[in-house]
Each structure stands twice: as C-alpha cells, then as structure tokens.
PDB file of C-alpha atoms in Angstrom:
ATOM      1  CA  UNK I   1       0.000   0.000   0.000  1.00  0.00           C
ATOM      2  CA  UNK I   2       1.528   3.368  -0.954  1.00  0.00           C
ATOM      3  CA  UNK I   3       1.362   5.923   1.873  1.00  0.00           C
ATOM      4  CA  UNK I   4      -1.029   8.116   0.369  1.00  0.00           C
ATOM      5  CA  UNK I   5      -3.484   5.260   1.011  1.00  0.00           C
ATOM      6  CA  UNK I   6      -3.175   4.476   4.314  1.00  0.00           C
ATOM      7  CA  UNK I   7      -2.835   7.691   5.546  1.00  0.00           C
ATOM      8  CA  UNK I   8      -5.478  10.116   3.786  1.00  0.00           C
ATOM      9  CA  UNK I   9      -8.066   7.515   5.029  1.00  0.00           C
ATOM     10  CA  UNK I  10      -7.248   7.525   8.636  1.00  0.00           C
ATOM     11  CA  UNK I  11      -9.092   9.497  11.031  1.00  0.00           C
ATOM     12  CA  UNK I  12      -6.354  11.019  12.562  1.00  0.00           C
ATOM     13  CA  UNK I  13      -5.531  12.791   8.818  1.00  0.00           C
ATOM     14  CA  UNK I  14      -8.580  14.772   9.140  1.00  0.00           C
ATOM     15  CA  UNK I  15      -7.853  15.764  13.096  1.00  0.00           C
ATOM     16  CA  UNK I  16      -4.299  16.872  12.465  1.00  0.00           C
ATOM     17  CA  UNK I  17      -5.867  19.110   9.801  1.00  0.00           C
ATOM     18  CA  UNK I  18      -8.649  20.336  10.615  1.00  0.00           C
ATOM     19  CA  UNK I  19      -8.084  23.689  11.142  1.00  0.00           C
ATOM     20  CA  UNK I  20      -6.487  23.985   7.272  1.00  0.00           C
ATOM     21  CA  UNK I  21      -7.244  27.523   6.058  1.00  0.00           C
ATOM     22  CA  UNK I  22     -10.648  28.093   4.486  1.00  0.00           C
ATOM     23  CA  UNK I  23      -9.921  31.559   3.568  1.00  0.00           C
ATOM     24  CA  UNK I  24      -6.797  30.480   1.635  1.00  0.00           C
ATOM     25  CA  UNK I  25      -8.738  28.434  -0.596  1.00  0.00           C
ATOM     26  CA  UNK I  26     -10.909  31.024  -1.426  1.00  0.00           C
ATOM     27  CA  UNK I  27      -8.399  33.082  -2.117  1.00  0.00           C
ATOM     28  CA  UNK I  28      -6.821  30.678  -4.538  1.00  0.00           C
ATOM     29  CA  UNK I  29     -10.520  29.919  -6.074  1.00  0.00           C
ATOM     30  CA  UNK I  30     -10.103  34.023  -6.520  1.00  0.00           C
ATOM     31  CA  UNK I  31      -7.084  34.596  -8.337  1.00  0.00           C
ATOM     32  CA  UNK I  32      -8.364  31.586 -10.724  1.00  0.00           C
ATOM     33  CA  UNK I  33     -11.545  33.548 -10.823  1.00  0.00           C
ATOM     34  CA  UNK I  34      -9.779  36.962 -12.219  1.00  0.00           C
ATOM     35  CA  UNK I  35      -6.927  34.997 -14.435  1.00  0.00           C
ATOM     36  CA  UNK I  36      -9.106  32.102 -15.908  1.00  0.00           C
ATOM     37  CA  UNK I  37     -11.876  34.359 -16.855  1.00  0.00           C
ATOM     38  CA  UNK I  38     -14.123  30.856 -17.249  1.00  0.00           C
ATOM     39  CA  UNK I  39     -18.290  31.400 -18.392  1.00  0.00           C
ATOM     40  CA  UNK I  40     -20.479  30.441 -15.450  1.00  0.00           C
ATOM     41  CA  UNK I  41     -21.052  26.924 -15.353  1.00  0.00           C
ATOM     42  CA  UNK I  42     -17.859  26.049 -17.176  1.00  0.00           C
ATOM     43  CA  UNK I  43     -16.942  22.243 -16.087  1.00  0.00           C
ATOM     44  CA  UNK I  44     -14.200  22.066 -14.238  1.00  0.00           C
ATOM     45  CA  UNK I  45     -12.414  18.760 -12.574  1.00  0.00           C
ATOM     46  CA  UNK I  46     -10.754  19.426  -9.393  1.00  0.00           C
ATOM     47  CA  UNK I  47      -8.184  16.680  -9.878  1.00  0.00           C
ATOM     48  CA  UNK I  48      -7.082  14.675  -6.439  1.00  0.00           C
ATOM     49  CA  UNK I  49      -9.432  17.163  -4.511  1.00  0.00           C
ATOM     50  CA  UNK I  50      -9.348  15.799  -1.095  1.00  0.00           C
ATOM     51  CA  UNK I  51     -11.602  16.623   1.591  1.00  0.00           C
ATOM     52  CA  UNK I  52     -13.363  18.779  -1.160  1.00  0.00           C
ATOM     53  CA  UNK I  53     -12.767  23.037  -0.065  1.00  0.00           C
ATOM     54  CA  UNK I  54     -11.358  23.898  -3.211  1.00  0.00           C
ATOM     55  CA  UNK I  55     -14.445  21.854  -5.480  1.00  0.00           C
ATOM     56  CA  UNK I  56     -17.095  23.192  -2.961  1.00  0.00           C
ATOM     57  CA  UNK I  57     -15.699  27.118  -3.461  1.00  0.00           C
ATOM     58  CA  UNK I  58     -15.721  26.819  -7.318  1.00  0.00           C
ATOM     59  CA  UNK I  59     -19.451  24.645  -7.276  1.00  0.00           C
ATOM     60  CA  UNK I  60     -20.408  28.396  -4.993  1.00  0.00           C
ATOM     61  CA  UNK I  61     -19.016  30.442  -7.886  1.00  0.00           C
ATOM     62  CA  UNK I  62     -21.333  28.573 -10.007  1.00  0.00           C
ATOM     63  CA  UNK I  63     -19.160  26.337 -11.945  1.00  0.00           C
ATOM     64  CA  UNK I  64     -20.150  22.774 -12.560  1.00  0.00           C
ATOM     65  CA  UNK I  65     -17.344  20.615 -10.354  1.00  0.00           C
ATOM     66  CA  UNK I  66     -16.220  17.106 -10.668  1.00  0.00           C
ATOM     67  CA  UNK I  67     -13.927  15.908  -7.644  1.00  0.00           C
ATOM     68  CA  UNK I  68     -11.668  12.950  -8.252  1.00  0.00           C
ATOM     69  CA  UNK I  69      -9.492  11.522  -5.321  1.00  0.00           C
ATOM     70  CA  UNK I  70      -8.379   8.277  -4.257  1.00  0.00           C
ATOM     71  CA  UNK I  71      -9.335   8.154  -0.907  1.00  0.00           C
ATOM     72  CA  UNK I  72     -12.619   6.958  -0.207  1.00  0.00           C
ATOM     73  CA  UNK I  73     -12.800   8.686   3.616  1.00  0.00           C
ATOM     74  CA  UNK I  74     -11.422  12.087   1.746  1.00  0.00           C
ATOM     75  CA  UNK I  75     -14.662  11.917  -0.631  1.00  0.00           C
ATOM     76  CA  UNK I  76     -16.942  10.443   1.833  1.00  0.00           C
ATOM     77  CA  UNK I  77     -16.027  13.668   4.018  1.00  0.00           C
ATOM     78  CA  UNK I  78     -16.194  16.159   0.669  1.00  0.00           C
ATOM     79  CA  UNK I  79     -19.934  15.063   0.354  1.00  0.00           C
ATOM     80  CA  UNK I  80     -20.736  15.000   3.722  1.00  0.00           C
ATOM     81  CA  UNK I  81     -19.150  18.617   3.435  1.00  0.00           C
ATOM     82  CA  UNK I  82     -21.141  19.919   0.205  1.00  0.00           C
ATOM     83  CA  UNK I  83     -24.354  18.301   2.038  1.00  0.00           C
ATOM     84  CA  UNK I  84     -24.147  20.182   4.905  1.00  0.00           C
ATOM     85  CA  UNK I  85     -23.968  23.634   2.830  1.00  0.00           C
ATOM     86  CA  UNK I  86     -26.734  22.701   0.807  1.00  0.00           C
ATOM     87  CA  UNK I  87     -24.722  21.667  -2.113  1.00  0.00           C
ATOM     88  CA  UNK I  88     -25.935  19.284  -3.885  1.00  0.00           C
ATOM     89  CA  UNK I  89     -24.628  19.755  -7.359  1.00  0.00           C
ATOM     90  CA  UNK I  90     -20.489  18.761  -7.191  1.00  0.00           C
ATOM     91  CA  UNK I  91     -20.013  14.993  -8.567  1.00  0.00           C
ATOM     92  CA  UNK I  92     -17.243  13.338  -6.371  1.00  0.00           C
ATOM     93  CA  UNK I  93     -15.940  10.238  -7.292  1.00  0.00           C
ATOM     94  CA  UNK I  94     -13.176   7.821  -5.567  1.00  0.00           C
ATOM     95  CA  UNK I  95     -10.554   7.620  -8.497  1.00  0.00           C
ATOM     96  CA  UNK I  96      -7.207   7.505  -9.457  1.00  0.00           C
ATOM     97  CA  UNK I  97      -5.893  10.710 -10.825  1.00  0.00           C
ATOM     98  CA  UNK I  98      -3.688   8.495 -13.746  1.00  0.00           C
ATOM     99  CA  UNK I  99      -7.098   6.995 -14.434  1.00  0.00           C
ATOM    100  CA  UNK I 100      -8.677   9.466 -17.055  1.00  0.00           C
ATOM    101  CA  UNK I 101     -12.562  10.031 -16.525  1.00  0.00           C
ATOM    102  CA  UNK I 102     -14.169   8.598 -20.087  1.00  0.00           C
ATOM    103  CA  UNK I 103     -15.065  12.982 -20.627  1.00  0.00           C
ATOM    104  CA  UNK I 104     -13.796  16.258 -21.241  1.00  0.00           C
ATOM    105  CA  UNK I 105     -13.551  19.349 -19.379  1.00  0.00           C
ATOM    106  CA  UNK I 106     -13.044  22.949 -19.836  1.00  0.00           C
ATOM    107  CA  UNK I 107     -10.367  22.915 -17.369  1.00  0.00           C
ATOM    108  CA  UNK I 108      -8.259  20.754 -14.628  1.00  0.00           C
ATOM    109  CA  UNK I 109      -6.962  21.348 -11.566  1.00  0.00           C
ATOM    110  CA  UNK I 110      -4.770  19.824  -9.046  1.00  0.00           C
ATOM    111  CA  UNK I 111      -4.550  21.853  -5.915  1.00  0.00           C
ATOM    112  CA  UNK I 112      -2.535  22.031  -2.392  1.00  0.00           C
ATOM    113  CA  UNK I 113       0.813  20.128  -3.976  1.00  0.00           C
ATOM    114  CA  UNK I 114      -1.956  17.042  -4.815  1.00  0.00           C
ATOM    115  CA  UNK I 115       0.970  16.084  -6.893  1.00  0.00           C
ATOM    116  CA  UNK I 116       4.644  14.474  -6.799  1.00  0.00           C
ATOM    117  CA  UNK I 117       2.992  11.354  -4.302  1.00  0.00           C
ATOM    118  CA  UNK I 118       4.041   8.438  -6.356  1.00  0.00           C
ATOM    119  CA  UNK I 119       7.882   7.450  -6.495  1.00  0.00           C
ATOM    120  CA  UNK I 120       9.446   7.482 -10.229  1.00  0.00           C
ATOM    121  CA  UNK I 121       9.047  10.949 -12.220  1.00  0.00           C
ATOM    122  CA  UNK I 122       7.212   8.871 -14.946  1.00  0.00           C
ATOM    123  CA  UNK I 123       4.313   8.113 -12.891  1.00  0.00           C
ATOM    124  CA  UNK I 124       4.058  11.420 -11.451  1.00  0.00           C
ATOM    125  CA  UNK I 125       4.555  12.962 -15.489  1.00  0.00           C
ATOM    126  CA  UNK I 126       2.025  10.754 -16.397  1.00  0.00           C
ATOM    127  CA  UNK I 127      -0.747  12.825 -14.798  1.00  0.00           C
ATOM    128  CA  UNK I 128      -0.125  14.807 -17.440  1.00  0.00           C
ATOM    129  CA  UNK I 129      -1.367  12.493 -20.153  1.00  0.00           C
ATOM    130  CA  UNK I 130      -4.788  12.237 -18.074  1.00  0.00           C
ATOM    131  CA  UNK I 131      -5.192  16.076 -17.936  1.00  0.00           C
ATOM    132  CA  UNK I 132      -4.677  15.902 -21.378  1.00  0.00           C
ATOM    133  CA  UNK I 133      -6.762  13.624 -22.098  1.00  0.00           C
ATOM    134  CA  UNK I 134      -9.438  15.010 -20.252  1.00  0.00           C
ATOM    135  CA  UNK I 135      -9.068  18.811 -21.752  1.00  0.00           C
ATOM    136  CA  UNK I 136     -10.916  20.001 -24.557  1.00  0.00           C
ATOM    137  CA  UNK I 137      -8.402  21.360 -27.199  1.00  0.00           C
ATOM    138  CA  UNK I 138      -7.787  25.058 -25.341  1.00  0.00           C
ATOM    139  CA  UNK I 139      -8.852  24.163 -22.192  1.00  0.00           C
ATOM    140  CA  UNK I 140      -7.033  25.175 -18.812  1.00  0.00           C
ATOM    141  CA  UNK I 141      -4.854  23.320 -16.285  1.00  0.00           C
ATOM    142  CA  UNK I 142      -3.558  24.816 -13.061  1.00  0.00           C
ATOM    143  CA  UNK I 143      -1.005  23.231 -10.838  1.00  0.00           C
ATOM    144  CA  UNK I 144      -0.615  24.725  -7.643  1.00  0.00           C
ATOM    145  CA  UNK I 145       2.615  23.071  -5.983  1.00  0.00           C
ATOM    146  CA  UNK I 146       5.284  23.105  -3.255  1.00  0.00           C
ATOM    147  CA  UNK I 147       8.214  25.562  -4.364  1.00  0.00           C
ATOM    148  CA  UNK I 148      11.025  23.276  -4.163  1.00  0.00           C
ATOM    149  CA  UNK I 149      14.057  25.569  -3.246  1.00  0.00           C
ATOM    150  CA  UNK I 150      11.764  27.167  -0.637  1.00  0.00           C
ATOM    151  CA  UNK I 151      11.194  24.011   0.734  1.00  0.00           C
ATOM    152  CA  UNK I 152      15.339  22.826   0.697  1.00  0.00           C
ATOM    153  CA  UNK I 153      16.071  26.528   2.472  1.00  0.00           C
ATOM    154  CA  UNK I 154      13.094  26.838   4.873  1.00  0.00           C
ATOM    155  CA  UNK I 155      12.745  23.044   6.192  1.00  0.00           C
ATOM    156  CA  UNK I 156      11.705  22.669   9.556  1.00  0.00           C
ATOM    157  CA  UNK I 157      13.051  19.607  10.549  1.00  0.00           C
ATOM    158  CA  UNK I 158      10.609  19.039  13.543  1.00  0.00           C
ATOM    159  CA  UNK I 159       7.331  19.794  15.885  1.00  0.00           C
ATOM    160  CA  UNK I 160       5.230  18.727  18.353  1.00  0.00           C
ATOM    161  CA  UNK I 161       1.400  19.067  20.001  1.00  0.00           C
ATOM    162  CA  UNK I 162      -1.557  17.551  20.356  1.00  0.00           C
ATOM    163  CA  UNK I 163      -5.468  17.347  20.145  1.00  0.00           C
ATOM    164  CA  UNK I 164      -8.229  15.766  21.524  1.00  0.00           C
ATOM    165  CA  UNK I 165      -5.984  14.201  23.962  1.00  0.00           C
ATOM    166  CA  UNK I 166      -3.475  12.728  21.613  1.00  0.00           C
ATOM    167  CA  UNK I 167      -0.299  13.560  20.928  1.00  0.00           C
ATOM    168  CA  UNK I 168       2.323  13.885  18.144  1.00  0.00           C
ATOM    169  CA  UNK I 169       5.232  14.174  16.791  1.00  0.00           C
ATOM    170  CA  UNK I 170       6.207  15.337  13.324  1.00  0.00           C
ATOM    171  CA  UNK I 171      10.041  14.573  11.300  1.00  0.00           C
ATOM    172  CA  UNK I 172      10.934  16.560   8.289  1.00  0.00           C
ATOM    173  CA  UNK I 173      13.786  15.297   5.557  1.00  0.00           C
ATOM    174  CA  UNK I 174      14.453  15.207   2.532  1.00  0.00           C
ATOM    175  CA  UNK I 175      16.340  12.193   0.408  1.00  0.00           C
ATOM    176  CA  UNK I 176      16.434  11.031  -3.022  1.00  0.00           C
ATOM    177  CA  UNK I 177      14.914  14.564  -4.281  1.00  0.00           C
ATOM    178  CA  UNK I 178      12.225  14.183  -1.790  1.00  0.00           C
ATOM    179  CA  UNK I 179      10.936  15.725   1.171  1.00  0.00           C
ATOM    180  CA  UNK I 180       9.334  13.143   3.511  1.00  0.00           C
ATOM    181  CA  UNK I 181       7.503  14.242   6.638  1.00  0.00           C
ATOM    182  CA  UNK I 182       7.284  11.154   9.440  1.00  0.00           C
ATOM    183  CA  UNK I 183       4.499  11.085  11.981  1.00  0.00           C
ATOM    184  CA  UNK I 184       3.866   9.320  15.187  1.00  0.00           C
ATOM    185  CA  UNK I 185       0.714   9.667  17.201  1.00  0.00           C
ATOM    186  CA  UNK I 186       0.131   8.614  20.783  1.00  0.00           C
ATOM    187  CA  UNK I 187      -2.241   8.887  24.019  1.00  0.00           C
ATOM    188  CA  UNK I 188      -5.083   7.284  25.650  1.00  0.00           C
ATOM    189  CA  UNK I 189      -7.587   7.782  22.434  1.00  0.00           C
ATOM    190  CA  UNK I 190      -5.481   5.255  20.193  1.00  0.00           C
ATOM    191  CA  UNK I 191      -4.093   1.718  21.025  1.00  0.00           C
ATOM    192  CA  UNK I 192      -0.536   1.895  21.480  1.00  0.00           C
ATOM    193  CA  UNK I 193       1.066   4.315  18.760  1.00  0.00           C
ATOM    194  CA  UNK I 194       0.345   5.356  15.166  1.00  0.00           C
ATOM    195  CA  UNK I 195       2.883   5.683  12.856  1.00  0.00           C
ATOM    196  CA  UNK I 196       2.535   7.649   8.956  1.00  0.00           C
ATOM    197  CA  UNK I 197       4.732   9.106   6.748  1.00  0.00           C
ATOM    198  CA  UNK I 198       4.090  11.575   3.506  1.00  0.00           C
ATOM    199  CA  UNK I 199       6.671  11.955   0.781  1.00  0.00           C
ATOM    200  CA  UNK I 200       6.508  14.795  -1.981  1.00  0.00           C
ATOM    201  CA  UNK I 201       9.072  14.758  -4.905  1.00  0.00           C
ATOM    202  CA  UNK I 202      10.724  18.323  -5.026  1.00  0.00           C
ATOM    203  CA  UNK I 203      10.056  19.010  -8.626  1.00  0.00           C
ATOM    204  CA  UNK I 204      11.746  22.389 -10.298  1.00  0.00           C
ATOM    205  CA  UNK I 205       9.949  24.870 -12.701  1.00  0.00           C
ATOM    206  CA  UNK I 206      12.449  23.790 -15.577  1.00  0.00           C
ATOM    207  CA  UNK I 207      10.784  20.104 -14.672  1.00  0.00           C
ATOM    208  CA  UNK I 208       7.411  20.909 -14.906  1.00  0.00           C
ATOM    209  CA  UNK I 209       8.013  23.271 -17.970  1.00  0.00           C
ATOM    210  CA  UNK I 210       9.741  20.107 -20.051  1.00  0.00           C
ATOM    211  CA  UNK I 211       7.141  17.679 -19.256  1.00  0.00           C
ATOM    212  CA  UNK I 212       3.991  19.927 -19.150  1.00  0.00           C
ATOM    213  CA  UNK I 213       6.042  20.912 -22.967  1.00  0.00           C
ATOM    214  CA  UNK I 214       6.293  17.209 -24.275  1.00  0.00           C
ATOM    215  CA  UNK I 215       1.930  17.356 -23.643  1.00  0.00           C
ATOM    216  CA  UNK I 216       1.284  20.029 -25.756  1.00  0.00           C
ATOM    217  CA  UNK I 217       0.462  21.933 -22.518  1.00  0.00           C
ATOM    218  CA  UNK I 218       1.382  25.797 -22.890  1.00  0.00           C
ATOM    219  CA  UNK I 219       2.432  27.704 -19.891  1.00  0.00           C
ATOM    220  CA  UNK I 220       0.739  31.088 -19.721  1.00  0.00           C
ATOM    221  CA  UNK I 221       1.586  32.627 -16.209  1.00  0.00           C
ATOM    222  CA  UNK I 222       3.521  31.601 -13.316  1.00  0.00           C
ATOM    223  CA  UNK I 223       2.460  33.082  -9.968  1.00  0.00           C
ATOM    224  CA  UNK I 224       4.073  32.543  -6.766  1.00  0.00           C
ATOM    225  CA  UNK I 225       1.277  32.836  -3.864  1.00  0.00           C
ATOM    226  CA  UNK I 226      -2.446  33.204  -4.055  1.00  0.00           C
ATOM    227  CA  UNK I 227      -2.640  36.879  -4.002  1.00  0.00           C
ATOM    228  CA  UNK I 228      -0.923  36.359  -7.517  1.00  0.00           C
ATOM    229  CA  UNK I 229       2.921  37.761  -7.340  1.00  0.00           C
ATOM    230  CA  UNK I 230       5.397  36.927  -9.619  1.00  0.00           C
ATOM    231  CA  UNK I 231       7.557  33.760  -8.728  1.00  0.00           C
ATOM    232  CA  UNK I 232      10.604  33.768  -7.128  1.00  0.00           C
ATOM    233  CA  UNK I 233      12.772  30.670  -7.373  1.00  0.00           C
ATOM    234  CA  UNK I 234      14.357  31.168  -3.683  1.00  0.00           C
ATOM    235  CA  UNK I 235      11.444  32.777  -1.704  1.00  0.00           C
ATOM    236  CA  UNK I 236       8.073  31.950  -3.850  1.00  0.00           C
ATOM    237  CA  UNK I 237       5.830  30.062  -0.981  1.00  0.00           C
ATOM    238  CA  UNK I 238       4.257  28.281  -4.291  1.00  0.00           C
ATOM    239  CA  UNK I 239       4.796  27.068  -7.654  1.00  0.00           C
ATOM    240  CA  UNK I 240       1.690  28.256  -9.294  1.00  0.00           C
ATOM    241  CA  UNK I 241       1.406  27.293 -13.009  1.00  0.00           C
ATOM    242  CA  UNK I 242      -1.180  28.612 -15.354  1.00  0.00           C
ATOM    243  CA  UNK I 243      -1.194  26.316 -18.824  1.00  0.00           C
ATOM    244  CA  UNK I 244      -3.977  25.862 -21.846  1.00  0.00           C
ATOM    245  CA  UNK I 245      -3.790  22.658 -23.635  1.00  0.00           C
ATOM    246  CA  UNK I 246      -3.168  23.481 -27.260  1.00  0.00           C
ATOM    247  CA  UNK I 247      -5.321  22.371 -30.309  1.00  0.00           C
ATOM    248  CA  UNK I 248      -3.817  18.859 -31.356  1.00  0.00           C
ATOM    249  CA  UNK I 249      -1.308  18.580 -34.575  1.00  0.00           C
ATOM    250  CA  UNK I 250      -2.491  16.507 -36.945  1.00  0.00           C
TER     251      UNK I 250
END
C-alpha cells in the first residue's frame, strides 16, 4: 500500500488538519476567478481534490465541479461537506488521478501540492497524459505546488502538540529529491502508537516546464502565492502554473 493510502483515510488525517485555512482556498478559487476568466457553469475537474474546499468554493461560484481523489474517507467527508452547505450539485468520485474520466472538461486542476505522491518521475509525469486527455483542445490546467528551493532553504526539521488528547510528533527530511515528513501519534484515544509518513518529490519549474512541454500543454503565467505575485525561485511560498492545452497537430 503506498502511503497516500493508508494515511489520507485515517481518522487522525482529518484531526491533524482540521483547522487547514478556508480563507486560503478562497483566495486561490479568486485569483483563478480573475486569471481564468471561465463562463459560469464552465466544467471544471478538481483533480485529487481531497476533503473537497477547493471543489465546494468553485461549485459556490457557479461552476459545474467534478472531484476525483483516491481516498474513499477524503470523498466520503467532501460530500458529507457539500451536504451540509446545501450543495448538492459537485459529482465526487473515488478515483485515481492516472485513471482518465471517459469525458472532457473545460479545465483541470490539481490543488494544495496534490501532486509528486508516487515514487518514479514517470508516474508522477504521467498525470499529465490524463489532464490531457481530459481537456478540450484550449482548455485550462492549473497546478498549484510546493516551491522546491523554498522548501530545501526553509525546512523545519521538527514539531510537536496535540489534540483531543493525543499527541504527536512530526520529522521533516528530505532524500532522493524528496521531502518526507514522518508522523507518530500517541495517548489514551489510540491503542498503542500510530505511525505515517508523507513523501513529496521536489520538482523544479524547468521540470514541470519540459514535461507539461512534451503534452502540448502551454504555460501562460507563473504566480508565486495566491494573491498572484510573480515567482521567485528562492522565496516563492508556491509554484503556481497557469497552462492551456493546445489544439492537437495533426
């Protein structure tokens, strides 16, 4: 099982954050808002969309939102989520994000560094052939990732606290062009102690420029945080990438 499974459908994902910033994804949703410039009601797929804020602030903008993620508790929770606001338009669907959806969309995308999670660069560059696949000829894709030299300078290499009773403790590293974050939960509310780990490939610009390239998909801006600055290689807090998919040579 590759970490991304075991851990995005535990419980104790969802308690150690909980308190992620609602505000910053509607600030995101914003800046996509003014730079997109989509019609109302556009379809958009919010590719590997977790626990479903970012799908749930486009479906209020009044875009029609497909979810895809592969963790059945993260979707369970996204519709439990949209149900509770009254939403009952967003289609969210337990799926691989390699696994192209048999449709097309006006634009894709993957949110919150939702990318990098599997282990050779030709599975994670073959995301790319899904989006593709599932853009119509013009059609968007935003990637909104780590920025990697941020992450090598800034690294915190550990932390501690707890919730609900229940401790933890958190390990930052990074190896083999990879930053992996251990974690290790304990207290009375669990059975012993609860070991996870996450791992994120630390992918350049000049990376995602070749591959996104090789797809036919044309970078348009590059922004470096959600209130839409130009990116800094050194200091950027995110690798924001703007792309259209271009019309198909014959």
């Amino acid at each position: 099982m590759d970490w991304f499974e075991e851990w995005f459908d535990s419980p104790l994902y969802e308690k150690l954050y909980a308190n992620r910033d609602e505000e910053e994804a509607a600030q995101l949703i914003e800046l996509l808002e003014e730079t997109l410039s989509l019609q109302k009601c556009s379809k958009i797929l919010d590719l590997g969309c977790g626990r479903g804020r970012h799908s749930i602030n486009l479906s209020k903008k009044g875009y029609q939102v497909t979810g895809i993620d592969l963790s059945e508790q993260a979707i369970a929770t996204a519709r439990e989520k949209a149900g509770a606001e009254g939403i009952d338009d967003i289609r969210f669907k337990v799926r691989d994000m390699r696994d192209p959806l048999p449709e097309t969309f006006d634009a894709v995308v993957n949110l919150f560094t939702t990318f990098g999670y599997f282990k050779s660069d030709a599975e994670n560059a073959s995301v790319f052939d899904s989006v593709r696949q599932m853009l119509v000829p013009g059609g968007i894709f935003v990637l909104d990732y780590l920025n990697a030299a941020q992450v090598r300078n800034t690294i915190r290499s550990s932390e501690e606290g707890s919730f609900h009773g229940i401790h933890y403790t958190i390990r930052r590293y990074i190896k083999d062009n990879a930053v992996f974050k251990k974690i290790e939960f304990s207290g009375d509310e669990i059975d012993g102690t609860k070991n996870y780990a996450e791992r994120v490939k630390l992918y350049t610009r000049s990376w995602f420029e070749r591959e996104m390239h090789k797809r036919n998909l044309s970078i348009d801006h590059i922004y470096g945080d959600y209130q839409g600055s130009d990116f800094d290689p050194e200091s950027s807090n995110r690798l924001l990438i703007i792309s259209h998919l271009e019309s198909r040579k014959s």
